[in-house]
mmCIF file of C-alpha atoms in Angstrom:
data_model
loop_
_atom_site.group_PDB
_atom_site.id
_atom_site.type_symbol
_atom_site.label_atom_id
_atom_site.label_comp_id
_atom_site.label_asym_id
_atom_site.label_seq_id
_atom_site.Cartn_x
_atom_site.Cartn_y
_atom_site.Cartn_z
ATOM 1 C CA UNK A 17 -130.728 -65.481 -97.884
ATOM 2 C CA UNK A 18 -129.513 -65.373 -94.339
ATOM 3 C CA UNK A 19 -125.704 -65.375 -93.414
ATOM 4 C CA UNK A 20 -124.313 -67.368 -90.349
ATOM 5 C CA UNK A 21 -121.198 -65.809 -88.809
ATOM 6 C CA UNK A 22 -119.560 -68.361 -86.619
ATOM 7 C CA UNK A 23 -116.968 -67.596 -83.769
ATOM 8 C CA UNK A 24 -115.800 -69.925 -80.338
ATOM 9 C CA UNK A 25 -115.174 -69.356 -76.692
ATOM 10 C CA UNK A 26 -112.848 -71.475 -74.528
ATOM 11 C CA UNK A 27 -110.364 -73.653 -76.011
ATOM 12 C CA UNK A 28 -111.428 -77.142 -77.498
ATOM 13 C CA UNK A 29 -108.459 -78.968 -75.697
ATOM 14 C CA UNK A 30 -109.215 -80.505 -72.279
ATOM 15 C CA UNK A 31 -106.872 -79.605 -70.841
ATOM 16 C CA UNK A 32 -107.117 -76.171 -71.758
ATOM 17 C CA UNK A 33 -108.334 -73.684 -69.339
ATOM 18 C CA UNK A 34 -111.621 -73.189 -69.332
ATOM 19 C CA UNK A 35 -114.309 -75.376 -68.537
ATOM 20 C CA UNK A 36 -116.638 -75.216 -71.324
ATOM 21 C CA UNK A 37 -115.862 -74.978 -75.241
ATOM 22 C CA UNK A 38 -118.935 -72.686 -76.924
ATOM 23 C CA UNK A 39 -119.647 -72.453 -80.639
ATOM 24 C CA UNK A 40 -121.928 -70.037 -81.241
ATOM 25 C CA UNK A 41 -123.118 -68.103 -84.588
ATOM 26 C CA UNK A 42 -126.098 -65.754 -85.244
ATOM 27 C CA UNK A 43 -127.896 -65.912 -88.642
ATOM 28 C CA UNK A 44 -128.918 -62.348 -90.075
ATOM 29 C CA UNK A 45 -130.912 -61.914 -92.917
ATOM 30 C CA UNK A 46 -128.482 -60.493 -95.680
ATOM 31 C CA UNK A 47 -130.851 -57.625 -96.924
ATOM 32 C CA UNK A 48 -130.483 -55.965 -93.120
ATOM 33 C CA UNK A 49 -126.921 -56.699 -92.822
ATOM 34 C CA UNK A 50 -125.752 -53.286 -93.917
ATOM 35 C CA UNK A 51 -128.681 -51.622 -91.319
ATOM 36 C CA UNK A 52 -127.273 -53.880 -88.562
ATOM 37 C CA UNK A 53 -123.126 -52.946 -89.320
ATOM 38 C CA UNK A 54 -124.141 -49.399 -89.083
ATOM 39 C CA UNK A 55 -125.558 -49.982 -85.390
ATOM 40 C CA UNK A 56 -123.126 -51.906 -84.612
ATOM 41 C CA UNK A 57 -119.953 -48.639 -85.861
ATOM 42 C CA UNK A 58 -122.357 -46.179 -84.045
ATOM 43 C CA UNK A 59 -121.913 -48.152 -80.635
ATOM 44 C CA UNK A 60 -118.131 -48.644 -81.189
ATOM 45 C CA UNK A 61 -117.465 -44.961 -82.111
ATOM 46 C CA UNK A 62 -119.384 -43.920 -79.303
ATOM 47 C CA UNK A 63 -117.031 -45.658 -76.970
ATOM 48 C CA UNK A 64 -113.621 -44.631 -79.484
ATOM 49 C CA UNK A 65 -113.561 -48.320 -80.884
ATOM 50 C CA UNK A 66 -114.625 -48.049 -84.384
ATOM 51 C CA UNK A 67 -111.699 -48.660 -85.884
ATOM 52 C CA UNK A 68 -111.000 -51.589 -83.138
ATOM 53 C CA UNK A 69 -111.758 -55.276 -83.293
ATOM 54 C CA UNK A 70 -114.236 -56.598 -80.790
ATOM 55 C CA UNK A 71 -112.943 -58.916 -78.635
ATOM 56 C CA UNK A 72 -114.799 -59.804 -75.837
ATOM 57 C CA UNK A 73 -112.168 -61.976 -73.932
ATOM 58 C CA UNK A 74 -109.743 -59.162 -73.925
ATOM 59 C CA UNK A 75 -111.942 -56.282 -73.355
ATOM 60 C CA UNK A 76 -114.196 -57.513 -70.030
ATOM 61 C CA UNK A 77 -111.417 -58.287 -67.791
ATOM 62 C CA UNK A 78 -109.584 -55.885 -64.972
ATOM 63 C CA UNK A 79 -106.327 -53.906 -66.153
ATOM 64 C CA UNK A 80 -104.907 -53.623 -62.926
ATOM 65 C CA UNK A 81 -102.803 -50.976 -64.248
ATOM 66 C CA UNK A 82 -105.448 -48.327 -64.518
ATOM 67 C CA UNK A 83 -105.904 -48.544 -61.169
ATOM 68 C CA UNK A 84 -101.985 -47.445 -60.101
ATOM 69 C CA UNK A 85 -103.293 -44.192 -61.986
ATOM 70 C CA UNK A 86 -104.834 -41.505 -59.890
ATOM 71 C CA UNK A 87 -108.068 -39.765 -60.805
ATOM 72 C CA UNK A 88 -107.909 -42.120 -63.776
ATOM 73 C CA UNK A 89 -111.403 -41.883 -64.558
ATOM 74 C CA UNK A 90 -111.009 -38.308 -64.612
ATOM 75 C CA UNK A 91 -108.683 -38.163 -67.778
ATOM 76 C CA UNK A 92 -109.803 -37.626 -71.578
ATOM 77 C CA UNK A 93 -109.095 -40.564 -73.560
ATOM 78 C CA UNK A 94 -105.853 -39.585 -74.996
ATOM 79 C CA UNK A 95 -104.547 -39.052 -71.464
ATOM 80 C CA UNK A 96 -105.969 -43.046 -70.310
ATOM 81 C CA UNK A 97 -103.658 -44.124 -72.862
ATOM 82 C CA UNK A 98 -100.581 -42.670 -72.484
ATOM 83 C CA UNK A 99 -100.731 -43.156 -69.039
ATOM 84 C CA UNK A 100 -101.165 -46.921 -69.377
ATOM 85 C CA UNK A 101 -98.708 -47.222 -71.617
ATOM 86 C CA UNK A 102 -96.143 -45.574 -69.022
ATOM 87 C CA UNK A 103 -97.705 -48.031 -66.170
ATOM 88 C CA UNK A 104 -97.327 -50.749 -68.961
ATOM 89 C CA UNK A 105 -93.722 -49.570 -69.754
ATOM 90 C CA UNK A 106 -92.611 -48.992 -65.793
ATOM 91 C CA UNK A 107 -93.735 -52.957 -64.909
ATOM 92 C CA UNK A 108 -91.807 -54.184 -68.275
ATOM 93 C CA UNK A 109 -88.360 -52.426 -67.183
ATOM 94 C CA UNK A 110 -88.916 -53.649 -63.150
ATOM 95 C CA UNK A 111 -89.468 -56.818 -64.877
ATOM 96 C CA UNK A 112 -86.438 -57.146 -66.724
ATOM 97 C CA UNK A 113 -84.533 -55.716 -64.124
ATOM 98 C CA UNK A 114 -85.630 -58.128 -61.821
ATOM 99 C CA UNK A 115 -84.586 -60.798 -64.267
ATOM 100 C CA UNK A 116 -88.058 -62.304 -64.506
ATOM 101 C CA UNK A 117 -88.111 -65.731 -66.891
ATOM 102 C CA UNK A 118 -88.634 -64.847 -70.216
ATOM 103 C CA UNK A 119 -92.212 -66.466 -70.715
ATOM 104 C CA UNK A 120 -93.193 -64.374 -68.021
ATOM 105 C CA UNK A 121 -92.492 -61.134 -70.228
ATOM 106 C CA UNK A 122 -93.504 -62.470 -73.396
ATOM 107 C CA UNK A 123 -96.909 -63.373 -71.833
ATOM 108 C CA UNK A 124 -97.149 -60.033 -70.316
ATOM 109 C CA UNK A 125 -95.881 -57.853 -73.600
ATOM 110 C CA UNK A 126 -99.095 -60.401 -75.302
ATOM 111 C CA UNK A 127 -101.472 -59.305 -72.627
ATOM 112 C CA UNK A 128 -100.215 -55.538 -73.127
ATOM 113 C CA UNK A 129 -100.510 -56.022 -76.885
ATOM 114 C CA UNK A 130 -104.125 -57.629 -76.916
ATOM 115 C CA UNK A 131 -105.393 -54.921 -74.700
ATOM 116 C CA UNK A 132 -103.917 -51.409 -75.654
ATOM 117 C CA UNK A 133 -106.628 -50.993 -78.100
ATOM 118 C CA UNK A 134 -108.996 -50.666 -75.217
ATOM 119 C CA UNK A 135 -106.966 -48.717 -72.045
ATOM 120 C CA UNK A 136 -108.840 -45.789 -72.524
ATOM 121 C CA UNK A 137 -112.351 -47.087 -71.664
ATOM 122 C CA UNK A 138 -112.275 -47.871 -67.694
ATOM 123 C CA UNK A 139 -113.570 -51.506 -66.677
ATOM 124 C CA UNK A 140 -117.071 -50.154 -66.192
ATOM 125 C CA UNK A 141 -117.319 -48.187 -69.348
ATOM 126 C CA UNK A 142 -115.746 -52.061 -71.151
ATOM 127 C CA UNK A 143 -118.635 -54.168 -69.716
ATOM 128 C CA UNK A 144 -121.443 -51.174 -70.374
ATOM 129 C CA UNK A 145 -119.935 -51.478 -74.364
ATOM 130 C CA UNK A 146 -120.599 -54.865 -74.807
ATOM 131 C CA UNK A 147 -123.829 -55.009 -72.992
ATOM 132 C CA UNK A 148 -124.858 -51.976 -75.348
ATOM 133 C CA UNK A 149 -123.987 -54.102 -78.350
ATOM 134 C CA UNK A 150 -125.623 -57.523 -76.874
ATOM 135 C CA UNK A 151 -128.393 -55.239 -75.960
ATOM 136 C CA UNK A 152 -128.946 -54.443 -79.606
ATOM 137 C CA UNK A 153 -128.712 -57.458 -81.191
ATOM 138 C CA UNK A 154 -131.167 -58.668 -78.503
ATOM 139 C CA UNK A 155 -134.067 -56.329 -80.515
ATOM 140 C CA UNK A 156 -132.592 -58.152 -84.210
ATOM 141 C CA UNK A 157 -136.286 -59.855 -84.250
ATOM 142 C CA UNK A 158 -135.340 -60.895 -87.698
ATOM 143 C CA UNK A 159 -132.179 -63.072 -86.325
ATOM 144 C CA UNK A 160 -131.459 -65.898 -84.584
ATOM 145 C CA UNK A 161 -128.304 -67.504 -82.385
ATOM 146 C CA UNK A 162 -126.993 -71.213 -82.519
ATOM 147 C CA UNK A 163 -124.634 -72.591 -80.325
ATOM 148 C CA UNK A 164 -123.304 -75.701 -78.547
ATOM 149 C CA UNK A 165 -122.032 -75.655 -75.920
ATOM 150 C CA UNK A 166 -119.701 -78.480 -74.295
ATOM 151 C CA UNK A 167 -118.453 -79.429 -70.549
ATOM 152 C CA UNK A 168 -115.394 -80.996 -71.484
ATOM 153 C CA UNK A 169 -114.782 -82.367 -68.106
ATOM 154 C CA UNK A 170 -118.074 -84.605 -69.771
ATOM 155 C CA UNK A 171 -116.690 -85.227 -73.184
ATOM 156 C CA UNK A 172 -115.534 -88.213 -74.340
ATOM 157 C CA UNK A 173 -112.946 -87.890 -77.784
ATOM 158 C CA UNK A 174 -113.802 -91.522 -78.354
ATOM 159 C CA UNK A 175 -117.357 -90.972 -78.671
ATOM 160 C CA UNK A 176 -116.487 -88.201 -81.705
ATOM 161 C CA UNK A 177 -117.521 -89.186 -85.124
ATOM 162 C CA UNK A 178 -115.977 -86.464 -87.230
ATOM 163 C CA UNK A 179 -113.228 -86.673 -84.922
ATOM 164 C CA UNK A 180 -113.221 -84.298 -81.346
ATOM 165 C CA UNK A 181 -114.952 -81.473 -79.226
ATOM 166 C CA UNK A 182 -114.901 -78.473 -82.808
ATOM 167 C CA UNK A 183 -115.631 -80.819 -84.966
ATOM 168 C CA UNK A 184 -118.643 -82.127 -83.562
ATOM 169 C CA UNK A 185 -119.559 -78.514 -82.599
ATOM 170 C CA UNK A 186 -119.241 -77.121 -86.313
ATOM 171 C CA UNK A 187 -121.820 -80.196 -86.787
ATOM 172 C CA UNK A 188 -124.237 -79.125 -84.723
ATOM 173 C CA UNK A 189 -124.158 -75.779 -85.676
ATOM 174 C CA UNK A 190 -124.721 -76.433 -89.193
ATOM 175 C CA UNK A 191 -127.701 -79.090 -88.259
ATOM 176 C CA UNK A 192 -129.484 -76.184 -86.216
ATOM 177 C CA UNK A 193 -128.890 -73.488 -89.102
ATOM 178 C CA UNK A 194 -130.306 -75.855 -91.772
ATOM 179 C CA UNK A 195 -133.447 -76.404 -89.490
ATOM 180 C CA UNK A 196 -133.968 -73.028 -89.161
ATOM 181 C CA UNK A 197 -134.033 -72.408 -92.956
ATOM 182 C CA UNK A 198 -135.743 -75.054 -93.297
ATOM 183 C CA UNK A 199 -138.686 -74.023 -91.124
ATOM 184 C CA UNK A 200 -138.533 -70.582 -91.713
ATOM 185 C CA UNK A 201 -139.053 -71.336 -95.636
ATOM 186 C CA UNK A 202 -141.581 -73.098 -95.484
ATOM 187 C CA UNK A 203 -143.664 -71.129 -93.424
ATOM 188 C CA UNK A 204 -143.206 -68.386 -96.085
ATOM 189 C CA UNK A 205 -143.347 -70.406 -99.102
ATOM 190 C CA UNK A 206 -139.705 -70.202 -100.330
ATOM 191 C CA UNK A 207 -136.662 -72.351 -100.551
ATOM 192 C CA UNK A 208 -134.985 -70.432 -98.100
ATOM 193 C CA UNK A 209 -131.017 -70.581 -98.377
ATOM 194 C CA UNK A 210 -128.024 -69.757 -96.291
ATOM 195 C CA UNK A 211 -124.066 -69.521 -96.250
ATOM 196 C CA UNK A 212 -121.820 -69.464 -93.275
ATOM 197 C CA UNK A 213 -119.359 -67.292 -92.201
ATOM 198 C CA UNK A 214 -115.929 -67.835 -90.071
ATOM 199 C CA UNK A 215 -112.578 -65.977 -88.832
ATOM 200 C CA UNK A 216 -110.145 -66.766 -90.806
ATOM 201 C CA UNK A 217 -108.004 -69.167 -88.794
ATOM 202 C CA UNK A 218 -105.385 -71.295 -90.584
ATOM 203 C CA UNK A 219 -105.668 -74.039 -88.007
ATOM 204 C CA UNK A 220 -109.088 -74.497 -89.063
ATOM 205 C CA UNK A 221 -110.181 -73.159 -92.651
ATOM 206 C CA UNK A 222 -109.415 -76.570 -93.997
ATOM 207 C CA UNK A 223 -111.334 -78.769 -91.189
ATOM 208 C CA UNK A 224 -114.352 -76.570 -91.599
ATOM 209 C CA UNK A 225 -114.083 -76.689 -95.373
ATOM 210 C CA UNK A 226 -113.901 -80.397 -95.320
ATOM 211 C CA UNK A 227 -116.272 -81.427 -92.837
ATOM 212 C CA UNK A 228 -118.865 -78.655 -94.810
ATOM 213 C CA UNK A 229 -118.160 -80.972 -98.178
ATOM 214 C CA UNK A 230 -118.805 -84.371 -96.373
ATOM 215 C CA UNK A 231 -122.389 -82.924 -94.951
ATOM 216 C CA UNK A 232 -123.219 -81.389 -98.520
ATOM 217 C CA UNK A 233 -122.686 -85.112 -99.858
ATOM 218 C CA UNK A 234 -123.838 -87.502 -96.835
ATOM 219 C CA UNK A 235 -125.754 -85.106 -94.408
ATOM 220 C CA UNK A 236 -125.005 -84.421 -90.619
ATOM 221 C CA UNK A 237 -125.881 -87.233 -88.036
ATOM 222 C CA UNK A 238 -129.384 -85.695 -88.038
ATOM 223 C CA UNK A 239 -130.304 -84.528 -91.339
ATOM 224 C CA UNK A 240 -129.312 -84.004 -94.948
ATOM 225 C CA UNK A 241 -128.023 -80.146 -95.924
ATOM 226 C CA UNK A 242 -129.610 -78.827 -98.567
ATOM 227 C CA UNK A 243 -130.271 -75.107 -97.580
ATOM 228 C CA UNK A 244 -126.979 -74.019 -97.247
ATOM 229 C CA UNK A 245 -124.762 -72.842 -100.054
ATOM 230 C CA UNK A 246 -121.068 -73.507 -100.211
ATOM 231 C CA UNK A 247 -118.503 -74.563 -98.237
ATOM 232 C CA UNK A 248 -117.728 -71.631 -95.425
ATOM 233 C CA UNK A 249 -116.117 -68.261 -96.334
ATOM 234 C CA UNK A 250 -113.581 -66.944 -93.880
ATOM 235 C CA UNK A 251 -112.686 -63.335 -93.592
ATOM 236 C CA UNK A 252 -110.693 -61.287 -91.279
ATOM 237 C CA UNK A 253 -112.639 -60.820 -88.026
ATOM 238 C CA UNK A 254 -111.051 -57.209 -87.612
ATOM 239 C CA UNK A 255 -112.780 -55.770 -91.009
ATOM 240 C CA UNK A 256 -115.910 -57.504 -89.883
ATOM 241 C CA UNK A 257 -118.465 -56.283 -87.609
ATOM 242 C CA UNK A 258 -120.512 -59.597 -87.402
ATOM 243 C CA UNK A 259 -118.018 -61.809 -86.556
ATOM 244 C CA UNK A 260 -116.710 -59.970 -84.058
ATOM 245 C CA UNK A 261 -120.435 -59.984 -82.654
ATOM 246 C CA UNK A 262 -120.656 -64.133 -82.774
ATOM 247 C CA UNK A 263 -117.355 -63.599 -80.572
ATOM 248 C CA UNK A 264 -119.628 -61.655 -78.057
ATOM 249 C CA UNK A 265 -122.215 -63.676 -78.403
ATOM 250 C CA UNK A 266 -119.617 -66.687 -77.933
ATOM 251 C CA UNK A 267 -118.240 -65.505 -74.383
ATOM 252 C CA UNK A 268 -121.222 -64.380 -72.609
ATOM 253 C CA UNK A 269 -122.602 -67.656 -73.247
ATOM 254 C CA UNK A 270 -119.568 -69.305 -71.771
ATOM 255 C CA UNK A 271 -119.336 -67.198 -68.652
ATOM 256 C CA UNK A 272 -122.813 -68.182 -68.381
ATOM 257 C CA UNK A 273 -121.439 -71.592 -67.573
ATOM 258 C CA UNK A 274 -118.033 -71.377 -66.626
ATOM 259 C CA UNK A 275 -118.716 -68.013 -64.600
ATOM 260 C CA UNK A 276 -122.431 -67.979 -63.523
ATOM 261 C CA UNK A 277 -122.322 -64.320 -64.854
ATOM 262 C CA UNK A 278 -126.016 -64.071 -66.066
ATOM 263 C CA UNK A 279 -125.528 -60.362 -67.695
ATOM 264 C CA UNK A 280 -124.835 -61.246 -71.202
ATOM 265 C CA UNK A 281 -126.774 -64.390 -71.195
ATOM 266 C CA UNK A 282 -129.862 -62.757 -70.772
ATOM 267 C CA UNK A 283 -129.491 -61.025 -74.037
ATOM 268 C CA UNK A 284 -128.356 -63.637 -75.637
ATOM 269 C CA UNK A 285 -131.109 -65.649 -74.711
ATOM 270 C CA UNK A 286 -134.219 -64.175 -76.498
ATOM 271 C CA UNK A 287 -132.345 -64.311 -79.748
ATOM 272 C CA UNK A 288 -131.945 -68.086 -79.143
ATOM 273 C CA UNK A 289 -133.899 -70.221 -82.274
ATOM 274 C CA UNK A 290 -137.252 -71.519 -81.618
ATOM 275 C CA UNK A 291 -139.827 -73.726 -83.015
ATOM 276 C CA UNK A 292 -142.690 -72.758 -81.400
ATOM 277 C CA UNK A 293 -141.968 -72.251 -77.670
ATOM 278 C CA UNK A 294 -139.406 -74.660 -77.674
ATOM 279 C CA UNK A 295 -136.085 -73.888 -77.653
ATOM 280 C CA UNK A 296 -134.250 -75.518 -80.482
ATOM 281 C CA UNK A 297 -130.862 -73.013 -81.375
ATOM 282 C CA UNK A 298 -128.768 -74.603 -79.203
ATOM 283 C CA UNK A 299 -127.843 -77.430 -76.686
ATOM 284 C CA UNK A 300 -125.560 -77.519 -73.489
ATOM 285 C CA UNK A 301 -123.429 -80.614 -73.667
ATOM 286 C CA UNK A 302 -123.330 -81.884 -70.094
ATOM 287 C CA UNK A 303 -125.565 -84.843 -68.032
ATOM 288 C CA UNK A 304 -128.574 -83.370 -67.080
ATOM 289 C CA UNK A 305 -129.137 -84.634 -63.788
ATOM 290 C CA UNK A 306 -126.356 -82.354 -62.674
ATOM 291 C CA UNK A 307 -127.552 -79.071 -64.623
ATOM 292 C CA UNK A 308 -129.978 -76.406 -63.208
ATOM 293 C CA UNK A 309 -128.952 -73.765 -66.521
ATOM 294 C CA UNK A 310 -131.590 -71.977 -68.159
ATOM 295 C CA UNK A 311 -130.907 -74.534 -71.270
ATOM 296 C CA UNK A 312 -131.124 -77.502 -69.906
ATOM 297 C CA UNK A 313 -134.558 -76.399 -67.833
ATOM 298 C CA UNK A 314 -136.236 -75.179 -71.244
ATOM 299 C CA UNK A 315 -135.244 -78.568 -72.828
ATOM 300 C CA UNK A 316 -136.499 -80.291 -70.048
ATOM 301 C CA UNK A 317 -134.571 -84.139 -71.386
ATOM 302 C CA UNK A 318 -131.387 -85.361 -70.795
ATOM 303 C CA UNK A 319 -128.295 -84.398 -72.310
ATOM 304 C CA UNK A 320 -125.564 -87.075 -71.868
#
């Protein structure tokens, strides 16, 4: 039985902004799961995060705050924090004072409260973390990463047949995860099955559930679904490691192409699903002809 946690990068809108929408999720097998969690807690308490939800959007960016604070790198951890949250503090009152609009301070209290989980790490000691956790999953030989990957500034809603840009992600994921079971049980003689895992979003839950009932009946656009279980289970991302990883897993693949940051994405990559020595775990939405990524190169045909 392997599990597929599932997570996004980048918002599905077009006119959100970013300039790519990634779904990514990485299949483990479920009798190493408990092995894999444990790495996973060791990394996070060695940087004061175990009791901390992963998330890699939040955690790999500047807090400019931090660097108002002299010999900041100097300071144990319970000294990083309290003196970002007097920086933090200090800017909110100067802001009010100043009579800033309000959607400037609610978006600033939401940037506060997203980050204050992480103020005591520095920016370096944020982006060593998360390599040290891609970096591990890189050696999972036993796993394997899907994703899609879309340039919405190349993606036509009209052209949808389950109806827009997550939708027609979600189908491709499940297509590449059933291909993998498929493959990998029959080389060793089993029906090999899966299940999927997702964050528990609202928005969502019943789209995925849905769209995972219509491919158990008709089959995706490519192929019928027989080795996965169940409609998708969602859980709280913050009580579970794995998810949170498909979120790391999510954004270093879409700085790959929004960014050109190649740091994560090599880490990422080896854990991509192959048949053979071609890669098959995931596809980069986006014409070809246009496209020098690592992806499209291994591919080598034309993705429209």
């Amino acid at each position: 039985m392997y599990i597929c946690y599932l997570d996004e990068s980048g918002t599905p809108e077009q006119s959100g902004n970013t300039g790519h929408f990634v779904y990514a999720g990485i299949a483990i097998p479920a009798e190493t799961w408990r092995a894999k969690d444990k790495e996973i807690y060791d990394i996070k308490k060695k940087y004061g995060l175990e009791k901390t939800e992963i998330h890699a959007g939040w955690i790999n960016r500047k807090y400019f705050e931090q660097m108002k604070i002299p010999n900041f790198d100097l300071l144990d951890y319970a000294n990083r924090r309290l003196e970002v949250g007097k920086e933090r503090l200090n800017i909110l009152n100067k802001m009010s004072l100043a009579r800033a609009k309000k959607k400037e301070i609610i978006n600033k209290k939401k940037y506060f409260a997203k980050t204050v989980d992480y103020t005591h790490l520095t920016f370096n000691e944020r982006h060593q973390f998360l390599t040290e956790v891609l970096n591990t999953v890189s050696m999972w030989a036993d796993s394997r990463i899907f994703f899609h990957s879309i340039k919405k500034a190349h993606y036509k809603p009209t052209s949808s047949q389950l109806g827009g840009i997550y939708e027609d992600a979600f189908q491709q994921l499940v297509s590449r995860f059933q291909m993998f079971l498929l493959n990998k049980g029959g080389s060793d003689g089993e029906n090999l099955l899966g299940t999927i895992v997702s964050d528990n979003n609202e928005t969502v839950n019943k789209k995925l559930t849905s769209l995972m009932r219509r491919f158990h009946k008709n089959g995706t656009f490519w192929r019928d679904i027989d080795h996965i279980i169940e409609t998708p289970f969602f859980v709280d991302s913050q009580l579970t490691s794995m998810i949170q990883i498909a979120d790391v897993i999510s954004y270093g693949l879409r700085r790959y192409w929004d960014n050109g940051e190649n740091d994560f994405f090599r880490l990422i990559f080896s854990r991509i699903d192959r048949a053979g020595p071609a890669l098959v775990g995931g596809r980069h939405f986006t014409p070809c002809e246009t496209c020098s990524c690592v992806i499209c190169k291994a591919q080598r045909r034309c993705r429209r």
